[in-house]
Amino acid sequence: MTSGTSGKSRVFSGIQPSGEFHIGNYLGAVRTWAQQVADAHEDLFFCVVDAHAITVDYDPADLRQRILALSTDLIACGVDPERCTLFVQADVREHMELAWYLANVTPMGDLSRMTQFKEKSEGRDFIASGLFQYPVLMAADILLYKATIVPVGEDQVQHLELARDTARRFNHRFGPVFLEPQPRLSKATRIMGLDGQSKMSKSKGNTLPLFDPPDAFWSKLRSAFTDPKRLRKSDPGNPDICNIYAMHQVLSPADEITRTFSECTSAQRGCVDCKKVLFEHFDRELIPLRQKREALAANPQRVRELLGDGASKARRIAQKTIQEVRDAMGLGSGG
Ligand code: AMP
Ligand code: TRP
């Protein structure tokens, strides 16, 4: 199914500017975004979702700084604004408008079943209703552009099902305006945190920041949890439960992956050596990315301009969809 005028499939994805950009974000999402940008087969929209980041406590000055830092990181990773539409969510106000309209075809029951809401609201004194509405805003992000493909990690699949239901409910009630989006999962759907206890996540403090200096990167990677039953090098490991092997599978060449599997299961290679090999592959991939990031960081005004251009491109499409929605829903004076 195509949604743009170019006849290409339209792809939309988003990332929150909260916390440092980590290897889970990179391997689970952004690396595949960059590959899609390089392939140039699709009409691509990538969004820094700042309005999602205000659903939990935050510092405004810090948020501004993180928006620019994350955008810089994304461009450095190959999300080239000349070849895709890269923009900041709150620069296109139609996202917020559509979220309100869609909130009225979204049942409370569906929202209360969302795992991420349960996790993020647990143990808090203050739970913003925005946190409850979070998936409605995410549905608005996607449906506004009539995107049919949404590259995400496994944790977002439930939100995407809700976006699909929302499109269906809206179309059923008001006529065919929206297309139903599908998730596109990367190979690394769930990178575990360095503690091995749960998913690597900005909110859990178990991350390995992608752009840590090489020394810090190595010392964190070196301490990462592996197969807990493997206490000595002479114990055979189980790569299927090892986070380091999961990363080898996305980052290392095919022959290296095979060698890693056999040397781990036959206890020929210890965990630290295995991490060293992984680090070398990471480092090789990161050298040009670090250079690009440094050059961009020296010129923040240029990054802001690129984001402004992205927002203008996005706004043109967003405004068209909003007009269709308002007409279908009978909103406004019609003038
Ligand atoms: P977030 O940082 O929650 O905005 O996530 C941005 C993107 O990275 C989403 O597509 C997530 O599914 C993906 N992501 C976040 N953490 C991980 C992880 N530990 N493993 C794989 N993908 C992840
Ligand atoms: N909720 C997503 C996350 O936490 C981020 C996001 C917001 C998103 N809007 C989106 C992802 C639209 C894909 C499409 O990772």
mmCIF file of C-alpha atoms and ligand atoms in Angstrom:
data_model
loop_
_atom_site.group_PDB
_atom_site.id
_atom_site.type_symbol
_atom_site.label_atom_id
_atom_site.label_comp_id
_atom_site.label_asym_id
_atom_site.label_seq_id
_atom_site.Cartn_x
_atom_site.Cartn_y
_atom_site.Cartn_z
ATOM 1 C CA MET A 1 0.000 0.000 0.000
ATOM 2 C CA THR A 2 1.337 3.454 -0.831
ATOM 3 C CA SER A 3 0.343 6.710 0.760
ATOM 4 C CA GLY A 4 2.511 9.420 -0.769
ATOM 5 C CA THR A 5 2.146 10.968 -4.208
ATOM 6 C CA SER A 6 5.478 9.415 -5.205
ATOM 7 C CA GLY A 7 3.962 5.909 -5.178
ATOM 8 C CA LYS A 8 6.485 4.883 -2.505
ATOM 9 C CA SER A 9 5.419 3.288 0.785
ATOM 10 C CA ARG A 10 5.376 5.801 3.571
ATOM 11 C CA VAL A 11 7.328 5.031 6.728
ATOM 12 C CA PHE A 12 7.063 6.879 10.058
ATOM 13 C CA SER A 13 8.951 6.391 13.282
ATOM 14 C CA GLY A 14 9.710 8.369 16.405
ATOM 15 C CA ILE A 15 12.164 8.519 19.267
ATOM 16 C CA GLN A 16 11.923 10.344 22.584
ATOM 17 C CA PRO A 17 14.496 12.995 23.537
ATOM 18 C CA SER A 18 14.718 11.718 27.093
ATOM 19 C CA GLY A 19 17.991 10.382 28.434
ATOM 20 C CA GLU A 20 21.045 9.541 26.456
ATOM 21 C CA PHE A 21 20.886 7.848 23.057
ATOM 22 C CA HIS A 22 21.931 4.250 23.745
ATOM 23 C CA ILE A 23 22.914 1.117 21.861
ATOM 24 C CA GLY A 24 19.398 -0.350 22.332
ATOM 25 C CA ASN A 25 17.962 2.639 20.432
ATOM 26 C CA TYR A 26 20.668 2.344 17.821
ATOM 27 C CA LEU A 27 20.582 -1.404 17.190
ATOM 28 C CA GLY A 28 16.819 -1.716 17.767
ATOM 29 C CA ALA A 29 15.707 1.257 15.713
ATOM 30 C CA VAL A 30 17.983 3.967 14.352
ATOM 31 C CA ARG A 31 20.439 1.725 12.526
ATOM 32 C CA THR A 32 17.570 0.369 10.430
ATOM 33 C CA TRP A 33 16.276 3.911 9.864
ATOM 34 C CA ALA A 34 19.676 4.817 8.433
ATOM 35 C CA GLN A 35 19.637 1.730 6.214
ATOM 36 C CA GLN A 36 16.231 2.728 4.888
ATOM 37 C CA VAL A 37 17.523 6.240 4.208
ATOM 38 C CA ALA A 38 20.465 4.780 2.275
ATOM 39 C CA ASP A 39 18.151 2.451 0.277
ATOM 40 C CA ALA A 40 15.881 5.358 -0.728
ATOM 41 C CA HIS A 41 12.995 3.032 -1.687
ATOM 42 C CA GLU A 42 10.485 4.621 0.648
ATOM 43 C CA ASP A 43 9.068 7.965 1.674
ATOM 44 C CA LEU A 44 10.570 8.347 5.150
ATOM 45 C CA PHE A 45 9.479 10.408 8.165
ATOM 46 C CA PHE A 46 11.500 10.383 11.376
ATOM 47 C CA CYS A 47 10.420 12.419 14.351
ATOM 48 C CA VAL A 48 11.960 13.512 17.648
ATOM 49 C CA VAL A 49 8.873 13.139 19.819
ATOM 50 C CA ASP A 50 9.309 15.887 22.405
ATOM 51 C CA ALA A 51 5.600 16.061 23.247
ATOM 52 C CA HIS A 52 5.803 12.439 24.375
ATOM 53 C CA ALA A 53 8.714 13.267 26.681
ATOM 54 C CA ILE A 54 6.608 15.656 28.809
ATOM 55 C CA THR A 55 4.311 12.855 30.040
ATOM 56 C CA VAL A 56 6.694 12.225 32.947
ATOM 57 C CA ASP A 57 8.553 14.715 35.133
ATOM 58 C CA TYR A 58 11.225 16.669 33.220
ATOM 59 C CA ASP A 59 13.213 19.884 33.178
ATOM 60 C CA PRO A 60 12.296 22.314 30.339
ATOM 61 C CA ALA A 61 15.845 23.660 29.763
ATOM 62 C CA ASP A 62 17.136 20.126 29.722
ATOM 63 C CA LEU A 63 14.494 19.023 27.206
ATOM 64 C CA ARG A 64 15.448 21.781 24.728
ATOM 65 C CA GLN A 65 19.048 20.720 24.919
ATOM 66 C CA ARG A 66 18.194 17.037 24.485
ATOM 67 C CA ILE A 67 16.056 17.687 21.407
ATOM 68 C CA LEU A 68 19.021 19.228 19.636
ATOM 69 C CA ALA A 69 21.464 16.616 20.939
ATOM 70 C CA LEU A 70 19.292 13.703 19.817
ATOM 71 C CA SER A 71 18.670 15.277 16.406
ATOM 72 C CA THR A 72 22.431 15.706 16.017
ATOM 73 C CA ASP A 73 22.977 12.055 16.966
ATOM 74 C CA LEU A 74 20.340 10.878 14.493
ATOM 75 C CA ILE A 75 21.899 12.810 11.620
ATOM 76 C CA ALA A 76 25.346 11.516 12.608
ATOM 77 C CA CYS A 77 23.936 7.965 12.483
ATOM 78 C CA GLY A 78 22.849 8.411 8.866
ATOM 79 C CA VAL A 79 19.322 9.749 9.220
ATOM 80 C CA ASP A 80 20.189 12.294 6.557
ATOM 81 C CA PRO A 81 17.667 15.175 6.451
ATOM 82 C CA GLU A 82 18.402 15.691 2.756
ATOM 83 C CA ARG A 83 17.001 12.227 2.028
ATOM 84 C CA CYS A 84 14.165 11.908 4.525
ATOM 85 C CA THR A 85 11.891 14.147 6.553
ATOM 86 C CA LEU A 86 13.475 14.612 9.979
ATOM 87 C CA PHE A 87 11.623 16.937 12.335
ATOM 88 C CA VAL A 88 10.607 17.720 15.909
ATOM 89 C CA GLN A 89 7.057 16.738 16.861
ATOM 90 C CA ALA A 90 6.016 19.955 18.667
ATOM 91 C CA ASP A 91 7.111 22.015 15.637
ATOM 92 C CA VAL A 92 4.090 20.532 13.839
ATOM 93 C CA ARG A 93 1.122 21.346 16.052
ATOM 94 C CA GLU A 94 -1.259 19.204 14.021
ATOM 95 C CA HIS A 95 0.028 16.194 16.007
ATOM 96 C CA MET A 96 -1.542 17.568 19.163
ATOM 97 C CA GLU A 97 -4.743 18.545 17.372
ATOM 98 C CA LEU A 98 -5.201 15.109 15.840
ATOM 99 C CA ALA A 99 -4.471 13.432 19.173
ATOM 100 C CA TRP A 100 -7.454 15.216 20.704
ATOM 101 C CA TYR A 101 -9.735 14.192 17.854
ATOM 102 C CA LEU A 102 -8.553 10.577 18.032
ATOM 103 C CA ALA A 103 -8.983 10.514 21.818
ATOM 104 C CA ASN A 104 -12.682 10.538 21.070
ATOM 105 C CA VAL A 105 -12.623 7.246 19.191
ATOM 106 C CA THR A 106 -10.300 5.568 21.728
ATOM 107 C CA PRO A 107 -11.842 3.675 24.648
ATOM 108 C CA MET A 108 -10.378 4.150 28.148
ATOM 109 C CA GLY A 109 -10.318 0.359 28.537
ATOM 110 C CA ASP A 110 -7.829 -0.048 25.686
ATOM 111 C CA LEU A 111 -5.523 2.592 27.139
ATOM 112 C CA SER A 112 -5.602 1.061 30.595
ATOM 113 C CA ARG A 113 -4.332 -2.229 29.161
ATOM 114 C CA MET A 114 -1.117 -0.666 27.792
ATOM 115 C CA THR A 115 1.936 -2.296 29.379
ATOM 116 C CA GLN A 116 4.063 0.836 29.064
ATOM 117 C CA PHE A 117 1.465 2.890 30.943
ATOM 118 C CA LYS A 118 1.358 0.329 33.737
ATOM 119 C CA GLU A 119 5.157 0.273 33.978
ATOM 120 C CA LYS A 120 5.660 4.038 33.822
ATOM 121 C CA SER A 121 2.842 4.888 36.238
ATOM 122 C CA GLU A 122 3.744 2.305 38.849
ATOM 123 C CA GLY A 123 4.699 3.756 42.222
ATOM 124 C CA ARG A 124 4.229 7.391 41.193
ATOM 125 C CA ASP A 125 2.254 9.886 43.281
ATOM 126 C CA PHE A 126 1.454 12.040 40.303
ATOM 127 C CA ILE A 127 0.328 10.357 37.110
ATOM 128 C CA ALA A 128 -0.351 12.866 34.344
ATOM 129 C CA SER A 129 -3.386 12.093 32.206
ATOM 130 C CA GLY A 130 -0.995 12.760 29.316
ATOM 131 C CA LEU A 131 0.827 9.558 30.225
ATOM 132 C CA PHE A 132 -2.446 7.676 29.872
ATOM 133 C CA GLN A 133 -3.072 9.410 26.512
ATOM 134 C CA TYR A 134 0.465 8.733 25.296
ATOM 135 C CA PRO A 135 -0.566 5.993 22.792
ATOM 136 C CA VAL A 136 -3.249 8.280 21.312
ATOM 137 C CA LEU A 137 -0.588 10.876 20.507
ATOM 138 C CA MET A 138 1.550 8.119 19.016
ATOM 139 C CA ALA A 139 -1.389 6.995 16.845
ATOM 140 C CA ALA A 140 -1.811 10.629 15.760
ATOM 141 C CA ASP A 141 1.892 10.842 14.792
ATOM 142 C CA ILE A 142 1.543 7.904 12.447
ATOM 143 C CA LEU A 143 -1.968 8.424 11.063
ATOM 144 C CA LEU A 144 -1.344 12.118 10.341
ATOM 145 C CA TYR A 145 1.054 11.074 7.571
ATOM 146 C CA LYS A 146 -0.973 8.011 6.517
ATOM 147 C CA ALA A 147 2.143 5.960 7.087
ATOM 148 C CA THR A 148 1.707 2.218 6.607
ATOM 149 C CA ILE A 149 5.101 1.035 7.890
ATOM 150 C CA VAL A 150 6.388 1.824 11.386
ATOM 151 C CA PRO A 151 9.887 0.603 12.319
ATOM 152 C CA VAL A 152 9.943 0.029 16.075
ATOM 153 C CA GLY A 153 11.252 -2.269 18.764
ATOM 154 C CA GLU A 154 9.090 -5.004 20.247
ATOM 155 C CA ASP A 155 8.043 -2.772 23.165
ATOM 156 C CA GLN A 156 6.013 -0.587 20.817
ATOM 157 C CA VAL A 157 4.009 -3.301 19.066
ATOM 158 C CA GLN A 158 1.103 -2.980 21.495
ATOM 159 C CA HIS A 159 0.905 0.773 20.837
ATOM 160 C CA LEU A 160 0.889 0.098 17.148
ATOM 161 C CA GLU A 161 -2.020 -2.320 17.452
ATOM 162 C CA LEU A 162 -3.874 0.464 19.187
ATOM 163 C CA ALA A 163 -3.040 2.854 16.317
ATOM 164 C CA ARG A 164 -4.457 0.301 13.891
ATOM 165 C CA ASP A 165 -7.647 -0.071 15.926
ATOM 166 C CA THR A 166 -7.935 3.709 16.107
ATOM 167 C CA ALA A 167 -7.680 4.043 12.312
ATOM 168 C CA ARG A 168 -10.306 1.347 11.882
ATOM 169 C CA ARG A 169 -12.681 2.872 14.432
ATOM 170 C CA PHE A 170 -12.323 6.344 12.952
ATOM 171 C CA ASN A 171 -12.900 5.142 9.391
ATOM 172 C CA HIS A 172 -15.909 3.100 10.459
ATOM 173 C CA ARG A 173 -17.507 6.067 12.182
ATOM 174 C CA PHE A 174 -16.489 8.967 9.913
ATOM 175 C CA GLY A 175 -15.510 7.486 6.550
ATOM 176 C CA PRO A 176 -12.226 6.281 5.021
ATOM 177 C CA VAL A 177 -9.553 8.819 5.987
ATOM 178 C CA PHE A 178 -6.766 6.726 7.536
ATOM 179 C CA LEU A 179 -4.599 3.790 6.483
ATOM 180 C CA GLU A 180 -3.762 0.985 8.920
ATOM 181 C CA PRO A 181 -0.064 0.922 9.867
ATOM 182 C CA GLN A 182 2.024 -2.223 10.374
ATOM 183 C CA PRO A 183 5.126 -2.596 12.575
ATOM 184 C CA ARG A 184 8.481 -3.343 11.009
ATOM 185 C CA LEU A 185 10.647 -5.056 13.586
ATOM 186 C CA SER A 186 14.412 -4.883 13.397
ATOM 187 C CA LYS A 187 16.583 -7.944 14.018
ATOM 188 C CA ALA A 188 17.503 -6.562 17.464
ATOM 189 C CA THR A 189 14.016 -6.156 18.859
ATOM 190 C CA ARG A 190 15.072 -6.238 22.505
ATOM 191 C CA ILE A 191 18.598 -5.397 23.612
ATOM 192 C CA MET A 192 18.924 -6.123 27.327
ATOM 193 C CA GLY A 193 20.432 -3.628 29.754
ATOM 194 C CA LEU A 194 24.011 -3.933 30.998
ATOM 195 C CA ASP A 195 22.627 -5.387 34.250
ATOM 196 C CA GLY A 196 20.947 -8.211 32.285
ATOM 197 C CA GLN A 197 17.775 -7.726 34.378
ATOM 198 C CA SER A 198 15.525 -5.919 31.929
ATOM 199 C CA LYS A 199 15.399 -4.172 28.561
ATOM 200 C CA MET A 200 18.038 -1.488 28.058
ATOM 201 C CA SER A 201 16.107 1.663 28.800
ATOM 202 C CA LYS A 202 16.766 5.327 29.514
ATOM 203 C CA SER A 203 14.460 5.145 32.511
ATOM 204 C CA LYS A 204 16.253 2.139 34.059
ATOM 205 C CA GLY A 205 19.789 3.557 34.131
ATOM 206 C CA ASN A 206 21.194 0.350 32.597
ATOM 207 C CA THR A 207 22.256 1.813 29.261
ATOM 208 C CA LEU A 208 25.415 1.966 27.228
ATOM 209 C CA PRO A 209 25.365 5.389 25.510
ATOM 210 C CA LEU A 210 26.259 5.015 21.846
ATOM 211 C CA PHE A 211 28.479 8.088 21.817
ATOM 212 C CA ASP A 212 30.408 7.458 25.002
ATOM 213 C CA PRO A 213 34.153 7.976 24.361
ATOM 214 C CA PRO A 214 35.754 4.628 23.310
ATOM 215 C CA ASP A 215 37.400 4.055 26.742
ATOM 216 C CA ALA A 216 34.165 4.556 28.665
ATOM 217 C CA PHE A 217 32.264 2.529 26.068
ATOM 218 C CA TRP A 218 34.657 -0.387 26.488
ATOM 219 C CA SER A 219 34.662 -0.291 30.275
ATOM 220 C CA LYS A 220 30.832 -0.419 30.344
ATOM 221 C CA LEU A 221 30.649 -3.136 27.690
ATOM 222 C CA ARG A 222 33.284 -5.130 29.564
ATOM 223 C CA SER A 223 31.116 -5.178 32.685
ATOM 224 C CA ALA A 224 27.942 -6.258 30.852
ATOM 225 C CA PHE A 225 26.016 -9.256 32.127
ATOM 226 C CA THR A 226 26.284 -12.450 30.035
ATOM 227 C CA ASP A 227 25.178 -16.050 30.604
ATOM 228 C CA PRO A 228 24.947 -16.245 34.448
ATOM 229 C CA LYS A 229 25.847 -19.961 34.446
ATOM 230 C CA ARG A 230 29.162 -19.240 32.784
ATOM 231 C CA LEU A 231 31.417 -18.504 35.725
ATOM 232 C CA ARG A 232 34.730 -19.579 34.183
ATOM 233 C CA LYS A 233 36.030 -19.584 30.634
ATOM 234 C CA SER A 234 36.000 -23.410 30.765
ATOM 235 C CA ASP A 235 32.185 -23.447 31.311
ATOM 236 C CA PRO A 236 30.372 -23.783 27.982
ATOM 237 C CA GLY A 237 28.059 -20.788 27.400
ATOM 238 C CA ASN A 238 24.565 -20.505 26.014
ATOM 239 C CA PRO A 239 24.625 -17.767 23.335
ATOM 240 C CA ASP A 240 20.831 -17.827 23.003
ATOM 241 C CA ILE A 241 20.427 -16.136 26.381
ATOM 242 C CA CYS A 242 23.469 -13.865 26.055
ATOM 243 C CA ASN A 243 23.012 -10.182 25.286
ATOM 244 C CA ILE A 244 26.536 -9.922 23.868
ATOM 245 C CA TYR A 245 25.730 -12.635 21.334
ATOM 246 C CA ALA A 246 22.446 -10.831 20.501
ATOM 247 C CA MET A 247 24.541 -7.777 19.591
ATOM 248 C CA HIS A 248 27.032 -9.839 17.603
ATOM 249 C CA GLN A 249 24.085 -11.084 15.575
ATOM 250 C CA VAL A 250 23.219 -7.605 14.347
ATOM 251 C CA LEU A 251 26.628 -6.025 14.212
ATOM 252 C CA SER A 252 29.214 -8.656 13.270
ATOM 253 C CA PRO A 253 29.847 -10.262 9.862
ATOM 254 C CA ALA A 254 28.253 -13.713 9.249
ATOM 255 C CA ASP A 255 31.471 -15.744 9.702
ATOM 256 C CA GLU A 256 32.193 -13.951 12.981
ATOM 257 C CA ILE A 257 28.699 -14.764 14.275
ATOM 258 C CA THR A 258 29.182 -18.473 13.489
ATOM 259 C CA ARG A 259 32.628 -18.468 15.130
ATOM 260 C CA THR A 260 31.291 -16.693 18.221
ATOM 261 C CA PHE A 261 28.517 -19.271 18.623
ATOM 262 C CA SER A 262 30.815 -22.266 18.301
ATOM 263 C CA GLU A 263 33.633 -20.856 20.457
ATOM 264 C CA CYS A 264 31.167 -19.915 23.223
ATOM 265 C CA THR A 265 29.327 -23.248 23.282
ATOM 266 C CA SER A 266 32.621 -25.187 23.219
ATOM 267 C CA ALA A 267 34.194 -22.948 25.901
ATOM 268 C CA GLN A 268 37.063 -21.911 23.612
ATOM 269 C CA ARG A 269 36.418 -18.190 23.985
ATOM 270 C CA GLY A 270 35.763 -16.387 27.243
ATOM 271 C CA CYS A 271 33.208 -13.610 27.719
ATOM 272 C CA VAL A 272 35.767 -10.789 27.933
ATOM 273 C CA ASP A 273 37.368 -11.861 24.634
ATOM 274 C CA CYS A 274 33.935 -12.116 23.084
ATOM 275 C CA LYS A 275 33.162 -8.579 24.234
ATOM 276 C CA LYS A 276 36.492 -7.389 22.836
ATOM 277 C CA VAL A 277 35.586 -8.674 19.393
ATOM 278 C CA LEU A 278 32.177 -7.029 19.632
ATOM 279 C CA PHE A 279 33.781 -3.774 20.755
ATOM 280 C CA GLU A 280 36.051 -3.801 17.688
ATOM 281 C CA HIS A 281 33.038 -4.130 15.389
ATOM 282 C CA PHE A 282 31.232 -1.359 17.250
ATOM 283 C CA ASP A 283 34.277 0.861 17.166
ATOM 284 C CA ARG A 284 34.791 0.376 13.422
ATOM 285 C CA GLU A 285 31.181 1.307 12.759
ATOM 286 C CA LEU A 286 31.274 4.273 15.146
ATOM 287 C CA ILE A 287 34.421 6.040 13.907
ATOM 288 C CA PRO A 288 32.736 7.852 10.986
ATOM 289 C CA LEU A 289 29.599 8.464 13.061
ATOM 290 C CA ARG A 290 31.619 10.147 15.827
ATOM 291 C CA GLN A 291 33.370 12.367 13.284
ATOM 292 C CA LYS A 292 30.075 13.433 11.732
ATOM 293 C CA ARG A 293 28.619 14.124 15.168
ATOM 294 C CA GLU A 294 31.552 16.318 16.122
ATOM 295 C CA ALA A 295 31.231 18.357 12.940
ATOM 296 C CA LEU A 296 27.488 18.820 13.463
ATOM 297 C CA ALA A 297 27.870 19.709 17.137
ATOM 298 C CA ALA A 298 30.156 22.578 16.079
ATOM 299 C CA ASN A 299 27.295 24.072 14.068
ATOM 300 C CA PRO A 300 24.024 23.746 16.033
ATOM 301 C CA GLN A 301 22.393 26.493 13.994
ATOM 302 C CA ARG A 302 22.704 24.323 10.874
ATOM 303 C CA VAL A 303 21.002 21.444 12.705
ATOM 304 C CA ARG A 304 18.157 23.775 13.741
ATOM 305 C CA GLU A 305 17.757 24.896 10.122
ATOM 306 C CA LEU A 306 17.595 21.318 8.893
ATOM 307 C CA LEU A 307 14.933 20.547 11.511
ATOM 308 C CA GLY A 308 12.999 23.652 10.470
ATOM 309 C CA ASP A 309 13.013 22.485 6.841
ATOM 310 C CA GLY A 310 11.870 19.032 7.971
ATOM 311 C CA ALA A 311 8.989 20.548 9.950
ATOM 312 C CA SER A 312 7.877 22.594 6.913
ATOM 313 C CA LYS A 313 7.775 19.474 4.751
ATOM 314 C CA ALA A 314 5.890 17.529 7.426
ATOM 315 C CA ARG A 315 3.439 20.378 8.064
ATOM 316 C CA ARG A 316 2.303 20.463 4.444
ATOM 317 C CA ILE A 317 1.087 16.863 4.661
ATOM 318 C CA ALA A 318 -0.186 17.206 8.225
ATOM 319 C CA GLN A 319 -2.362 20.190 7.333
ATOM 320 C CA LYS A 320 -3.981 18.297 4.467
ATOM 321 C CA THR A 321 -4.868 15.346 6.684
ATOM 322 C CA ILE A 322 -6.209 17.599 9.442
ATOM 323 C CA GLN A 323 -8.499 19.303 6.958
ATOM 324 C CA GLU A 324 -9.856 15.924 5.847
ATOM 325 C CA VAL A 325 -10.383 14.916 9.480
ATOM 326 C CA ARG A 326 -12.165 18.137 10.393
ATOM 327 C CA ASP A 327 -14.444 17.795 7.376
ATOM 328 C CA ALA A 328 -15.180 14.126 8.119
ATOM 329 C CA MET A 329 -15.948 14.945 11.783
ATOM 330 C CA GLY A 330 -18.001 18.041 11.038
ATOM 331 C CA LEU A 331 -15.706 20.323 13.037
ATOM 332 C CA GLY A 332 -15.264 24.070 12.642
ATOM 333 C CA SER A 333 -17.428 26.654 10.911
ATOM 334 C CA GLY A 334 -16.571 25.295 7.479
ATOM 335 C CA GLY A 335 -15.230 28.721 6.465
HETATM 336 P P1 AMP B 1 12.592 5.299 23.065
HETATM 337 O O1 AMP B 1 13.955 5.493 23.577
HETATM 338 O O2 AMP B 1 11.720 4.583 24.055
HETATM 339 O O3 AMP B 1 11.977 6.506 22.466
HETATM 340 O O4 AMP B 1 12.753 4.251 21.875
HETATM 341 C C1 AMP B 1 13.152 4.602 20.561
HETATM 342 C C2 AMP B 1 13.210 3.369 19.687
HETATM 343 O O5 AMP B 1 14.236 2.477 20.153
HETATM 344 C C3 AMP B 1 11.904 2.536 19.672
HETATM 345 O O6 AMP B 1 11.673 2.049 18.365
HETATM 346 C C4 AMP B 1 12.194 1.431 20.624
HETATM 347 O O7 AMP B 1 11.422 0.273 20.347
HETATM 348 C C5 AMP B 1 13.697 1.177 20.398
HETATM 349 N N1 AMP B 1 14.311 0.639 21.600
HETATM 350 C C6 AMP B 1 14.423 1.238 22.808
HETATM 351 N N2 AMP B 1 15.072 0.459 23.696
HETATM 352 C C7 AMP B 1 15.392 -0.697 23.021
HETATM 353 C C8 AMP B 1 16.072 -1.910 23.379
HETATM 354 N N3 AMP B 1 16.556 -2.088 24.597
HETATM 355 N N4 AMP B 1 16.205 -2.866 22.438
HETATM 356 C C9 AMP B 1 15.733 -2.675 21.192
HETATM 357 N N5 AMP B 1 15.082 -1.569 20.793
HETATM 358 C C10 AMP B 1 14.910 -0.584 21.672
HETATM 359 N N1 TRP B 2 6.489 5.564 21.784
HETATM 360 C C1 TRP B 2 7.703 5.415 21.041
HETATM 361 C C2 TRP B 2 8.814 4.928 22.000
HETATM 362 O O1 TRP B 2 8.784 5.181 23.176
HETATM 363 C C3 TRP B 2 8.127 6.681 20.372
HETATM 364 C C4 TRP B 2 7.119 7.117 19.368
HETATM 365 C C5 TRP B 2 6.266 8.177 19.470
HETATM 366 C C6 TRP B 2 6.879 6.515 18.102
HETATM 367 N N2 TRP B 2 5.505 8.279 18.333
HETATM 368 C C7 TRP B 2 5.858 7.280 17.493
HETATM 369 C C8 TRP B 2 7.412 5.409 17.453
HETATM 370 C C9 TRP B 2 5.339 6.948 16.234
HETATM 371 C C10 TRP B 2 6.899 5.080 16.208
HETATM 372 C C11 TRP B 2 5.878 5.842 15.602
HETATM 373 O O2 TRP B 2 9.724 4.314 21.542
#
